[in-house]
Amino acid sequence: MATLRLVGSIGAGGVLYLTPMVFHQEALSAASVTQGVALAALAGTVSRFLSGWMLDRGVNCSVPVLLAALAALVGDSLLFQARDFGAYLQGQLLFGIAMGLYWPAIELAVPLSCRQGPAPVSSGRGYALVRSADATGIAAGALIGTLLAGMGLLRGIYLVDMLCLSAMVLLLLLRRLPDPDRRAGSGASGRLGGAWLGPLLPVLAVALLATALPALMQSALPLDLVRGGLARQALPESLGAALIALKLGLLVLIQWPVGRALARHPVRIGLGLSLGSFAVGTALLGGSALSSNGVALVVLAQVPLALGEAAFLPVASEAVVELTPVDHRGVAMALFSQCFALSALGAPLLAGMALDRQGHGLGVWWTAAGLCVGGLLLVQRIRPRPAAAA
């Protein structure tokens, strides 16, 4: 499982974080670039529910992942050749479908894999491990993209992703993922508005806020860096990519120790740490626009931003597993994954319009900081980790 996610993340790291820079070079506006990101998110809202529906009916976890890989391969081929807004949108549409199919299946496969074998492990430790693999792969992909940008070959990120996706397909054909638990029936407990959903709502609300930050890191931050701030000078694409890679590198270093440590504590601790760290990081990004030496603040911001992401990703996934009955976890993971889609739909659109209107990211980042501080109130409504799962 960790190997599969590592390979897939290497290709995704360059595509997710550096695609805005590719189409900035094609003279697309910030609003146009973020509209493509939003379209991908919108497409993912449908495919996420399709993935969750299949999983709750016993379809092997490999099936949605394979479909996702095929959709992403076509999307890569389109974006590699795209020179205008229409072709860019087509590629982003396919990537959105791919992400929607991929995430519920690959997340649900973690606790299913943890209980297999002669020595089962806790799902909390499992999520910490696979998130470390994700972080390592994404950082490696962003580093490869940075090198390609420095060589003037930034579009090569799509070729790298195609190679990684092909390797994923081969790995899945050699060894498939586990089978999910089939839904027992279609009575009241099987309906989306059943009693099982209530305890999950605070987690979903926090996730909707927290997932907006990685979406902004992938869309608004690259554009903010290459466009400059009120006093901060615009950076070349290669240096902007290097700063993004810095945060991803930090995430690789801290993901496993942070995830492992938080697995021993109630999920509220990890989610609170995440939102607090995101608030500090985005406040520093906003402040960077006010200084001619703002690059130093951008560098400093990468530390709390990396900590926030390292705390959020494994803890939130574990919270969904803890608070959801076994035969509803497919749809629950689809709902959790939907938070990423909804945040990616709204946050980049609003940020892109703000960047075009204001010409800098001060308002975007300080608004995000304020929302994260307010989100700490939601964390208190999440019930503690059950003793049996500790």
Short mmCIF file of C-alpha atoms in Angstrom, two decimals:
data_model
loop_
_atom_site.label_atom_id
_atom_site.label_comp_id
_atom_site.label_asym_id
_atom_site.label_seq_id
_atom_site.Cartn_x
_atom_site.Cartn_y
_atom_site.Cartn_z
CA MET A 1 0.00 0.00 0.00
CA ALA A 2 2.73 2.47 0.96
CA THR A 3 4.74 1.60 -2.16
CA LEU A 4 1.73 2.13 -4.40
CA ARG A 5 0.99 5.52 -2.89
CA LEU A 6 4.65 6.54 -3.05
CA VAL A 7 4.83 5.83 -6.78
CA GLY A 8 1.56 7.63 -7.51
CA SER A 9 2.53 10.66 -5.44
CA ILE A 10 5.81 11.20 -7.30
CA GLY A 11 3.91 11.97 -10.49
CA ALA A 12 1.17 13.90 -8.71
CA GLY A 13 3.63 16.14 -6.84
CA GLY A 14 4.78 17.92 -9.95
CA VAL A 15 1.37 18.09 -11.61
CA LEU A 16 -0.59 19.37 -8.61
CA TYR A 17 1.85 22.04 -7.50
CA LEU A 18 3.41 23.20 -10.76
CA THR A 19 0.55 23.12 -13.28
CA PRO A 20 -0.37 26.76 -12.34
CA MET A 21 3.17 27.80 -13.32
CA VAL A 22 2.93 25.92 -16.64
CA PHE A 23 -0.13 27.88 -17.67
CA HIS A 24 1.12 31.14 -16.18
CA GLN A 25 3.80 30.80 -18.87
CA GLU A 26 0.98 30.54 -21.43
CA ALA A 27 -0.32 33.94 -20.21
CA LEU A 28 -3.50 32.59 -18.60
CA SER A 29 -4.84 34.87 -15.87
CA ALA A 30 -4.91 33.80 -12.23
CA ALA A 31 -8.71 33.53 -12.45
CA SER A 32 -8.47 31.29 -15.53
CA VAL A 33 -5.93 28.98 -13.89
CA THR A 34 -7.98 28.64 -10.72
CA GLN A 35 -11.16 28.08 -12.74
CA GLY A 36 -9.50 24.95 -14.11
CA VAL A 37 -8.68 23.79 -10.59
CA ALA A 38 -12.30 24.44 -9.59
CA LEU A 39 -13.61 22.48 -12.58
CA ALA A 40 -11.47 19.53 -11.54
CA ALA A 41 -12.93 19.75 -8.05
CA LEU A 42 -16.47 19.88 -9.40
CA ALA A 43 -15.89 16.78 -11.54
CA GLY A 44 -14.45 15.03 -8.50
CA THR A 45 -17.61 15.55 -6.45
CA VAL A 46 -19.47 13.11 -8.71
CA SER A 47 -16.72 10.52 -9.07
CA ARG A 48 -16.10 10.47 -5.30
CA PHE A 49 -19.65 9.34 -4.60
CA LEU A 50 -19.39 6.80 -7.40
CA SER A 51 -16.23 5.40 -5.81
CA GLY A 52 -17.82 5.26 -2.34
CA TRP A 53 -20.96 3.61 -3.72
CA MET A 54 -18.89 0.90 -5.40
CA LEU A 55 -16.83 0.28 -2.26
CA ASP A 56 -19.86 -0.11 0.02
CA ARG A 57 -21.16 -2.77 -2.38
CA GLY A 58 -18.04 -4.88 -2.14
CA VAL A 59 -16.18 -3.79 -5.29
CA ASN A 60 -12.47 -4.38 -4.78
CA CYS A 61 -10.53 -1.21 -3.88
CA SER A 62 -8.28 -1.73 -6.91
CA VAL A 63 -11.09 -1.05 -9.40
CA PRO A 64 -11.63 2.69 -8.66
CA VAL A 65 -7.85 3.18 -8.43
CA LEU A 66 -7.29 1.60 -11.85
CA LEU A 67 -10.06 3.72 -13.38
CA ALA A 68 -8.46 6.79 -11.81
CA ALA A 69 -5.06 5.94 -13.29
CA LEU A 70 -6.55 5.60 -16.78
CA ALA A 71 -8.38 8.95 -16.52
CA ALA A 72 -5.23 10.69 -15.27
CA LEU A 73 -3.16 9.25 -18.12
CA VAL A 74 -5.51 10.81 -20.66
CA GLY A 75 -5.49 14.08 -18.68
CA ASP A 76 -1.68 14.16 -18.71
CA SER A 77 -1.57 13.70 -22.47
CA LEU A 78 -4.00 16.59 -22.94
CA LEU A 79 -2.20 19.00 -20.58
CA PHE A 80 1.18 18.17 -22.09
CA GLN A 81 -0.05 19.55 -25.42
CA ALA A 82 -2.45 22.24 -24.15
CA ARG A 83 -1.77 25.82 -25.21
CA ASP A 84 -5.13 27.48 -24.62
CA PHE A 85 -7.81 27.72 -21.95
CA GLY A 86 -10.13 25.15 -23.52
CA ALA A 87 -7.52 22.39 -23.69
CA TYR A 88 -6.40 23.24 -20.15
CA LEU A 89 -9.97 22.77 -18.89
CA GLN A 90 -10.30 19.39 -20.60
CA GLY A 91 -7.17 18.11 -18.90
CA GLN A 92 -8.25 19.44 -15.50
CA LEU A 93 -11.67 17.82 -15.91
CA LEU A 94 -10.09 14.39 -16.33
CA PHE A 95 -7.78 14.97 -13.38
CA GLY A 96 -10.77 15.84 -11.22
CA ILE A 97 -12.54 12.62 -12.19
CA ALA A 98 -9.36 10.67 -11.45
CA MET A 99 -8.88 12.19 -8.00
CA GLY A 100 -12.51 11.53 -7.10
CA LEU A 101 -12.23 7.86 -7.99
CA TYR A 102 -8.83 7.45 -6.33
CA TRP A 103 -9.08 8.89 -2.84
CA PRO A 104 -12.05 7.06 -1.24
CA ALA A 105 -10.67 3.72 -2.43
CA ILE A 106 -7.03 4.28 -1.51
CA GLU A 107 -8.00 5.66 1.93
CA LEU A 108 -10.41 2.84 2.76
CA ALA A 109 -7.76 0.30 1.71
CA VAL A 110 -5.54 1.44 4.62
CA PRO A 111 -7.55 0.04 7.57
CA LEU A 112 -8.44 -3.01 5.47
CA SER A 113 -4.74 -3.66 4.87
CA CYS A 114 -3.87 -3.02 8.53
CA ARG A 115 -6.04 -5.91 9.72
CA GLN A 116 -4.52 -8.42 7.27
CA GLY A 117 -1.53 -10.63 7.91
CA PRO A 118 -0.27 -12.45 11.02
CA ALA A 119 0.35 -9.20 12.98
CA PRO A 120 -2.40 -6.61 12.41
CA VAL A 121 -1.55 -2.98 13.22
CA SER A 122 -3.72 -0.05 14.25
CA SER A 123 -5.24 2.03 11.48
CA GLY A 124 -3.76 5.16 13.11
CA ARG A 125 -0.22 3.87 12.56
CA GLY A 126 -1.21 2.71 9.10
CA TYR A 127 -2.40 6.17 8.11
CA ALA A 128 0.79 7.71 9.51
CA LEU A 129 2.85 5.35 7.32
CA VAL A 130 0.96 5.88 4.06
CA ARG A 131 0.81 9.65 4.58
CA SER A 132 4.60 9.55 4.97
CA ALA A 133 4.76 7.73 1.63
CA ASP A 134 2.45 10.36 0.11
CA ALA A 135 4.60 13.19 1.45
CA THR A 136 7.83 11.60 0.23
CA GLY A 137 6.42 11.03 -3.24
CA ILE A 138 4.92 14.51 -3.58
CA ALA A 139 8.16 16.14 -2.42
CA ALA A 140 10.16 14.06 -4.88
CA GLY A 141 7.75 14.96 -7.67
CA ALA A 142 7.93 18.66 -6.85
CA LEU A 143 11.73 18.46 -6.76
CA ILE A 144 11.77 16.80 -10.18
CA GLY A 145 9.45 19.55 -11.41
CA THR A 146 11.76 22.20 -9.97
CA LEU A 147 14.70 20.70 -11.85
CA LEU A 148 12.66 20.58 -15.04
CA ALA A 149 11.65 24.23 -14.53
CA GLY A 150 15.28 25.23 -14.16
CA MET A 151 16.04 23.46 -17.45
CA GLY A 152 13.14 25.14 -19.21
CA LEU A 153 11.27 21.82 -19.52
CA LEU A 154 8.46 22.39 -17.03
CA ARG A 155 5.89 20.51 -19.14
CA GLY A 156 7.94 17.37 -18.54
CA ILE A 157 6.02 16.97 -15.26
CA TYR A 158 3.21 15.39 -17.30
CA LEU A 159 5.56 12.79 -18.79
CA VAL A 160 6.84 11.94 -15.30
CA ASP A 161 3.26 11.49 -14.10
CA MET A 162 2.42 9.22 -17.03
CA LEU A 163 5.38 7.01 -16.18
CA CYS A 164 4.33 6.80 -12.51
CA LEU A 165 0.72 6.04 -13.40
CA SER A 166 1.84 3.22 -15.67
CA ALA A 167 3.90 1.79 -12.80
CA MET A 168 0.84 2.01 -10.52
CA VAL A 169 -1.26 0.03 -12.98
CA LEU A 170 1.44 -2.66 -13.12
CA LEU A 171 1.63 -2.85 -9.30
CA LEU A 172 -2.16 -3.21 -9.03
CA LEU A 173 -2.24 -5.96 -11.64
CA LEU A 174 0.49 -7.85 -9.76
CA ARG A 175 -1.18 -7.51 -6.35
CA ARG A 176 -4.65 -6.14 -5.89
CA LEU A 177 -5.89 -4.12 -2.92
CA PRO A 178 -8.18 -5.63 -0.23
CA ASP A 179 -11.91 -6.18 -0.66
CA PRO A 180 -14.08 -3.77 1.38
CA ASP A 181 -16.84 -4.86 3.74
CA ARG A 182 -20.05 -5.22 1.83
CA ARG A 183 -23.06 -3.23 3.06
CA ALA A 184 -25.35 -5.54 5.00
CA GLY A 185 -28.68 -4.13 3.89
CA SER A 186 -30.62 -1.17 2.57
CA GLY A 187 -32.68 -0.29 5.64
CA ALA A 188 -32.66 2.91 7.64
CA SER A 189 -29.04 2.46 8.64
CA GLY A 190 -28.03 2.40 5.00
CA ARG A 191 -29.41 5.81 4.13
CA LEU A 192 -27.06 8.76 3.92
CA GLY A 193 -28.95 10.66 6.62
CA GLY A 194 -28.80 7.76 9.14
CA ALA A 195 -27.75 8.11 12.75
CA TRP A 196 -24.16 7.13 11.92
CA LEU A 197 -23.65 10.43 10.10
CA GLY A 198 -24.26 12.75 13.07
CA PRO A 199 -20.98 12.12 14.97
CA LEU A 200 -19.07 12.49 11.72
CA LEU A 201 -20.34 15.99 10.86
CA PRO A 202 -17.90 17.97 13.08
CA VAL A 203 -14.97 16.10 11.51
CA LEU A 204 -16.28 16.89 8.03
CA ALA A 205 -16.73 20.56 8.94
CA VAL A 206 -13.15 20.83 10.19
CA ALA A 207 -11.93 18.92 7.14
CA LEU A 208 -13.73 21.32 4.80
CA LEU A 209 -11.75 24.19 6.33
CA ALA A 210 -8.41 22.41 6.67
CA THR A 211 -8.43 21.01 3.14
CA ALA A 212 -8.74 24.53 1.71
CA LEU A 213 -5.13 25.17 2.74
CA PRO A 214 -3.48 22.48 0.56
CA ALA A 215 -5.76 23.66 -2.27
CA LEU A 216 -4.43 27.19 -1.87
CA MET A 217 -0.86 25.92 -1.67
CA GLN A 218 -1.37 24.21 -5.04
CA SER A 219 -3.14 27.10 -6.79
CA ALA A 220 -2.83 30.53 -5.16
CA LEU A 221 0.66 30.27 -3.66
CA PRO A 222 2.52 29.52 -6.93
CA LEU A 223 0.73 32.44 -8.58
CA ASP A 224 1.35 34.74 -5.62
CA LEU A 225 5.07 33.97 -5.70
CA VAL A 226 5.56 34.59 -9.42
CA ARG A 227 3.37 37.74 -9.40
CA GLY A 228 4.91 39.36 -6.30
CA GLY A 229 3.40 41.21 -3.33
CA LEU A 230 3.00 44.83 -2.27
CA ALA A 231 6.71 45.08 -1.46
CA ARG A 232 7.96 41.56 -2.24
CA GLN A 233 9.39 41.22 -5.73
CA ALA A 234 8.05 38.65 -8.20
CA LEU A 235 10.05 35.43 -8.22
CA PRO A 236 11.10 33.38 -11.27
CA GLU A 237 9.19 30.12 -11.77
CA SER A 238 12.18 28.00 -10.76
CA LEU A 239 12.63 29.80 -7.42
CA GLY A 240 8.90 29.73 -6.73
CA ALA A 241 8.88 25.98 -7.36
CA ALA A 242 11.88 25.58 -5.03
CA LEU A 243 10.05 27.34 -2.17
CA ILE A 244 7.06 25.05 -2.62
CA ALA A 245 9.39 22.05 -2.67
CA LEU A 246 10.84 23.27 0.66
CA LYS A 247 7.52 22.78 2.44
CA LEU A 248 7.08 19.40 0.83
CA GLY A 249 10.56 18.39 1.95
CA LEU A 250 9.78 19.43 5.52
CA LEU A 251 6.59 17.40 5.32
CA VAL A 252 8.63 14.31 4.40
CA LEU A 253 10.83 14.76 7.46
CA ILE A 254 8.05 15.27 10.00
CA GLN A 255 5.09 13.30 8.62
CA TRP A 256 5.97 9.95 10.18
CA PRO A 257 7.02 11.18 13.67
CA VAL A 258 4.10 13.62 13.89
CA GLY A 259 1.55 11.09 12.63
CA ARG A 260 2.87 8.35 14.89
CA ALA A 261 2.87 10.60 17.97
CA LEU A 262 -0.66 11.89 17.33
CA ALA A 263 -1.98 8.33 16.83
CA ARG A 264 -1.66 7.91 20.62
CA HIS A 265 -3.88 10.92 21.40
CA PRO A 266 -7.52 11.90 20.85
CA VAL A 267 -8.16 13.11 17.33
CA ARG A 268 -9.13 16.54 18.68
CA ILE A 269 -5.50 17.13 19.66
CA GLY A 270 -4.21 16.53 16.16
CA LEU A 271 -6.92 18.54 14.44
CA GLY A 272 -6.44 21.48 16.81
CA LEU A 273 -2.69 21.43 16.22
CA SER A 274 -3.33 21.38 12.48
CA LEU A 275 -5.62 24.42 12.40
CA GLY A 276 -3.38 26.39 14.75
CA SER A 277 -0.34 25.69 12.60
CA PHE A 278 -2.20 26.62 9.41
CA ALA A 279 -3.23 29.92 11.03
CA VAL A 280 0.39 30.82 11.85
CA GLY A 281 1.66 29.79 8.40
CA THR A 282 -0.92 31.74 6.43
CA ALA A 283 -0.44 34.81 8.64
CA LEU A 284 3.25 34.74 7.76
CA LEU A 285 2.47 34.37 4.04
CA GLY A 286 0.23 37.42 4.24
CA GLY A 287 2.89 39.40 6.04
CA SER A 288 5.45 38.53 3.37
CA ALA A 289 3.60 40.76 0.90
CA LEU A 290 4.41 43.81 3.05
CA SER A 291 8.19 43.42 3.09
CA SER A 292 10.87 43.75 0.44
CA ASN A 293 12.50 40.82 2.25
CA GLY A 294 9.23 38.90 2.22
CA VAL A 295 10.86 35.81 0.76
CA ALA A 296 12.31 35.14 4.23
CA LEU A 297 8.77 35.12 5.69
CA VAL A 298 7.62 32.78 2.91
CA VAL A 299 10.44 30.40 3.84
CA LEU A 300 9.59 30.66 7.54
CA ALA A 301 5.90 30.00 6.82
CA GLN A 302 6.71 26.62 5.33
CA VAL A 303 7.46 25.19 8.80
CA PRO A 304 3.98 25.68 10.38
CA LEU A 305 2.31 24.88 7.06
CA ALA A 306 4.14 21.56 6.90
CA LEU A 307 3.28 20.83 10.54
CA GLY A 308 -0.39 21.61 9.91
CA GLU A 309 -0.57 19.24 6.98
CA ALA A 310 1.38 16.51 8.78
CA ALA A 311 -1.05 16.71 11.71
CA PHE A 312 -4.25 16.92 9.69
CA LEU A 313 -4.02 14.22 7.04
CA PRO A 314 -3.55 11.01 9.08
CA VAL A 315 -5.60 12.19 12.07
CA ALA A 316 -8.64 13.20 10.01
CA SER A 317 -8.62 9.89 8.12
CA GLU A 318 -8.37 7.99 11.40
CA ALA A 319 -11.26 10.03 12.83
CA VAL A 320 -13.48 9.00 9.92
CA VAL A 321 -12.63 5.33 10.53
CA GLU A 322 -13.27 5.61 14.28
CA LEU A 323 -16.64 7.34 13.98
CA THR A 324 -18.17 5.33 11.11
CA PRO A 325 -19.70 1.82 11.14
CA VAL A 326 -17.75 -0.69 9.08
CA ASP A 327 -20.40 -1.11 6.38
CA HIS A 328 -20.65 2.65 5.74
CA ARG A 329 -16.96 3.49 5.49
CA GLY A 330 -16.96 3.64 1.71
CA VAL A 331 -19.50 6.46 1.64
CA ALA A 332 -17.88 8.04 4.72
CA MET A 333 -14.52 8.16 2.94
CA ALA A 334 -16.27 9.60 -0.11
CA LEU A 335 -17.76 12.35 2.08
CA PHE A 336 -14.37 13.04 3.66
CA SER A 337 -12.72 13.11 0.25
CA GLN A 338 -15.53 15.41 -0.89
CA CYS A 339 -14.21 18.02 1.52
CA PHE A 340 -11.03 18.18 -0.56
CA ALA A 341 -13.14 18.59 -3.70
CA LEU A 342 -15.38 21.31 -2.28
CA SER A 343 -12.42 23.23 -0.89
CA ALA A 344 -10.60 22.89 -4.20
CA LEU A 345 -13.75 24.16 -5.92
CA GLY A 346 -14.31 27.26 -3.81
CA ALA A 347 -10.95 28.31 -2.36
CA PRO A 348 -8.94 28.63 -5.62
CA LEU A 349 -11.77 30.48 -7.38
CA LEU A 350 -12.06 33.04 -4.60
CA ALA A 351 -8.30 33.31 -4.25
CA GLY A 352 -7.80 33.75 -8.00
CA MET A 353 -10.35 36.57 -8.15
CA ALA A 354 -8.73 38.23 -5.12
CA LEU A 355 -5.26 37.97 -6.65
CA ASP A 356 -6.46 39.49 -9.93
CA ARG A 357 -8.34 42.28 -8.13
CA GLN A 358 -5.76 43.15 -5.47
CA GLY A 359 -2.58 42.14 -7.29
CA HIS A 360 -1.16 40.47 -4.16
CA GLY A 361 -2.01 37.71 -1.66
CA LEU A 362 -2.28 39.70 1.58
CA GLY A 363 -6.07 39.46 1.82
CA VAL A 364 -6.14 35.79 0.80
CA TRP A 365 -3.68 34.62 3.42
CA TRP A 366 -4.92 36.72 6.33
CA THR A 367 -8.50 35.68 5.65
CA ALA A 368 -7.38 32.05 5.71
CA ALA A 369 -5.58 32.64 9.02
CA GLY A 370 -8.72 34.10 10.61
CA LEU A 371 -10.88 31.20 9.44
CA CYS A 372 -8.44 28.66 10.86
CA VAL A 373 -8.54 30.37 14.27
CA GLY A 374 -12.35 30.30 14.17
CA GLY A 375 -12.28 26.63 13.17
CA LEU A 376 -10.72 25.70 16.51
CA LEU A 377 -14.23 26.02 18.00
CA LEU A 378 -15.41 23.20 15.72
CA VAL A 379 -12.65 20.91 16.97
CA GLN A 380 -14.14 20.97 20.46
CA ARG A 381 -17.32 19.32 19.15
CA ILE A 382 -15.48 16.19 18.03
CA ARG A 383 -15.79 13.41 20.57
CA PRO A 384 -12.62 11.77 21.96
CA ARG A 385 -11.06 8.68 20.48
CA PRO A 386 -12.78 5.55 21.87
CA ALA A 387 -10.65 3.74 24.41
CA ALA A 388 -10.81 0.53 22.40
CA ALA A 389 -9.08 2.17 19.48
CA ALA A 390 -6.26 3.75 21.43
#
